[in-house]
Short mmCIF file of C-alpha atoms in Angstrom, two decimals:
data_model
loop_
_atom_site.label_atom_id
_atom_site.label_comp_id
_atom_site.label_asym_id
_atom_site.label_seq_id
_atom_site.Cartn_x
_atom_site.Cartn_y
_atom_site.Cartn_z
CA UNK K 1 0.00 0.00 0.00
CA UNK K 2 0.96 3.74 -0.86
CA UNK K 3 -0.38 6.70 1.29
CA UNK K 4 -2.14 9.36 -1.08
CA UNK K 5 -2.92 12.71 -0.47
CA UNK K 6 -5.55 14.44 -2.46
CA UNK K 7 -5.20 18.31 -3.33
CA UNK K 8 -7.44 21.06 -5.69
CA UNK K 9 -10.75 20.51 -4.61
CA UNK K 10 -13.02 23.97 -4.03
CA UNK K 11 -15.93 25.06 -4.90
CA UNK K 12 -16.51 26.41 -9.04
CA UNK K 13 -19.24 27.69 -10.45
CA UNK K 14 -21.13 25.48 -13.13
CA UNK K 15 -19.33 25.44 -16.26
CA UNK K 16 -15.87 26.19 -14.52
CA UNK K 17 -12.99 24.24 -13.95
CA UNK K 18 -10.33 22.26 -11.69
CA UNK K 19 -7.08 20.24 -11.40
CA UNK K 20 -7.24 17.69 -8.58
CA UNK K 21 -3.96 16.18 -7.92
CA UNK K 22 -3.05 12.97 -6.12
CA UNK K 23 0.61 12.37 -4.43
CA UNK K 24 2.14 9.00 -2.40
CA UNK K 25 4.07 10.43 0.40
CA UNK K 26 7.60 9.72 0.11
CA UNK K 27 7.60 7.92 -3.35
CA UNK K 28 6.87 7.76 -7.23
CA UNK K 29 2.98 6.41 -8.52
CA UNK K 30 4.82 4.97 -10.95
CA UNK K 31 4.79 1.41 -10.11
CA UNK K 32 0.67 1.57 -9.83
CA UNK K 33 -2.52 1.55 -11.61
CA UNK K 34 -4.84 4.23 -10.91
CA UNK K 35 -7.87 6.14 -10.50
CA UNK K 36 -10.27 8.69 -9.35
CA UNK K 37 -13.63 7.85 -7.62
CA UNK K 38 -15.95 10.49 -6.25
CA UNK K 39 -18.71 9.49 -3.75
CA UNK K 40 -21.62 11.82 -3.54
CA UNK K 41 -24.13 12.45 0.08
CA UNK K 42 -25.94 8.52 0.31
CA UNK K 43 -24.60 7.25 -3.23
CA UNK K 44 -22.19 4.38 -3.93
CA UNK K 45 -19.16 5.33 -4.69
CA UNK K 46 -18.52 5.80 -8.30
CA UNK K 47 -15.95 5.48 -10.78
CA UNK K 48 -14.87 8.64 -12.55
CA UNK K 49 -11.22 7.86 -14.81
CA UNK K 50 -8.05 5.34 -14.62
CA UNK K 51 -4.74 4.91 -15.62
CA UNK K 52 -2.88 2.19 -16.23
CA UNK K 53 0.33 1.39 -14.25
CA UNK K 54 2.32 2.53 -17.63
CA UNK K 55 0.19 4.94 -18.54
CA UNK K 56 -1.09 3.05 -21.97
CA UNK K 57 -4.58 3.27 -21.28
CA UNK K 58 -6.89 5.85 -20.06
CA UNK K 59 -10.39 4.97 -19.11
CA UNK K 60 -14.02 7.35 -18.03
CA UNK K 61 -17.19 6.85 -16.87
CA UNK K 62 -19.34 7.97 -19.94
CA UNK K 63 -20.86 11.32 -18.16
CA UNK K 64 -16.60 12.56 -17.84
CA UNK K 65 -16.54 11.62 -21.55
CA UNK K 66 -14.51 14.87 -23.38
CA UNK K 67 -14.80 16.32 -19.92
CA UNK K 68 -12.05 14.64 -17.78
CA UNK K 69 -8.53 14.24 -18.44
CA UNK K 70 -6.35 12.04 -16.12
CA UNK K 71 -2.49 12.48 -16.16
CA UNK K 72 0.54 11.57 -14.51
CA UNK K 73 3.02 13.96 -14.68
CA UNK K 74 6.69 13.42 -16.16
CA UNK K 75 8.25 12.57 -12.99
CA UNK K 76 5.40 10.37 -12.44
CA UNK K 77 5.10 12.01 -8.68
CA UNK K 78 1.66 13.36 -8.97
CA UNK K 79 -1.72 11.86 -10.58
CA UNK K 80 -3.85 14.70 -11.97
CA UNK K 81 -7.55 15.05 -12.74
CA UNK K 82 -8.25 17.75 -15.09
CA UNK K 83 -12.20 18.56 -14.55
CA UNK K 84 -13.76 20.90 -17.15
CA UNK K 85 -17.24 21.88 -17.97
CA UNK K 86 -18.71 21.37 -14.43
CA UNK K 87 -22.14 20.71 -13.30
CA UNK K 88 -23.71 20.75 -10.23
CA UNK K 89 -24.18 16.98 -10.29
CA UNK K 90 -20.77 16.64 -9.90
CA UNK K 91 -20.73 17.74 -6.82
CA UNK K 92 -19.17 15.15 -4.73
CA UNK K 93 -16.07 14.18 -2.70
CA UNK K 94 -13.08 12.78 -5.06
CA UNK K 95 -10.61 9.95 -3.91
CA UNK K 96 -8.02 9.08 -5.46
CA UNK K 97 -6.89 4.57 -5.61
CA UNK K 98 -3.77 3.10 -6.49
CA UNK K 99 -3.90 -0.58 -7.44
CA UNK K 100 -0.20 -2.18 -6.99
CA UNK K 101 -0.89 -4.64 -9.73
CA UNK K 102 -1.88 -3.97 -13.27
CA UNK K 103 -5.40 -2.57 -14.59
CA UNK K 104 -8.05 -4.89 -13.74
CA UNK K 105 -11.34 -3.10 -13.91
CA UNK K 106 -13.29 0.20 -12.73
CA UNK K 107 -13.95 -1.64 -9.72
CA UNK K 108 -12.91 0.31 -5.86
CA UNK K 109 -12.63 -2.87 -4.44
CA UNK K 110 -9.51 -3.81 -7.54
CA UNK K 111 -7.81 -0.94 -5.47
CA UNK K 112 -5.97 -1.21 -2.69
CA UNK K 113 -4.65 2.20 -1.54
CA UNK K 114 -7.36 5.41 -1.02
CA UNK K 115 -6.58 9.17 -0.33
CA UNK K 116 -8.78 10.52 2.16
CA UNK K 117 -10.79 12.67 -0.24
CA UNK K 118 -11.07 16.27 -1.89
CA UNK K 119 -14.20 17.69 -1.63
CA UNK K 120 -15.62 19.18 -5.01
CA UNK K 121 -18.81 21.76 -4.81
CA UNK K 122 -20.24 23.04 -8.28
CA UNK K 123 -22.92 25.74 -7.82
CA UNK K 124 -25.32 26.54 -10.31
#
């Protein structure tokens, strides 16, 4: 497991934007598949985009379609979620997983490692 700290989150108006970014303390994501979930006031939890551990594949829920983009950065130190064209429906808190072995599926429980959550407010 990898500890993850989750940064970025605030409160836009709809239509704005954010960057949420995702670091292990004391070492490199590079070695790790991963994502971005968001869990919203009594919903499930819900997958939002992953990355596979070398970065050949991205993947999005269908509503993040052309909205989303996740990155790792060069130095492969920081995960990135770049969120554009809010709505108020995506209001939610965002967590970011790391899954040691490769991609497996959109699944939280393929993950093993959880930040402790950014919360994301989109006004109307």
């Amino acid at each position: 497991q990898v500890q993850l700290v989750e940064s970025g989150g605030g409160l836009v108006q709809a239509g704005g934007s954010l960057r949420l970014s995702c670091s292990a303390s004391g070492g490199s994501l590079s070695a790790y598949s991963m994502a971005w979930f968001r869990q919203a006031p009594g919903r499930e939890r819900e997958f939002v985009a992953g990355l596979t551990r070398g970065n050949e594949f991205t993947y999005y829920e269908d509503s993040m379609k052309g909205r989303f983009t996740i990155s790792r950065d060069n130095a492969k130190i920081t995960l990135y979620l770049q969120m554009n064209s809010l709505r108020p429906e995506d209001t939610a808190v965002y967590y970011c997983a790391a899954r040691q072995f490769p991609w497996a599926t959109m699944r939280s429980d393929d993950f093993d490692s959880w930040g402790q959550g950014t919360q994301v407010s989109v006004s109307s």
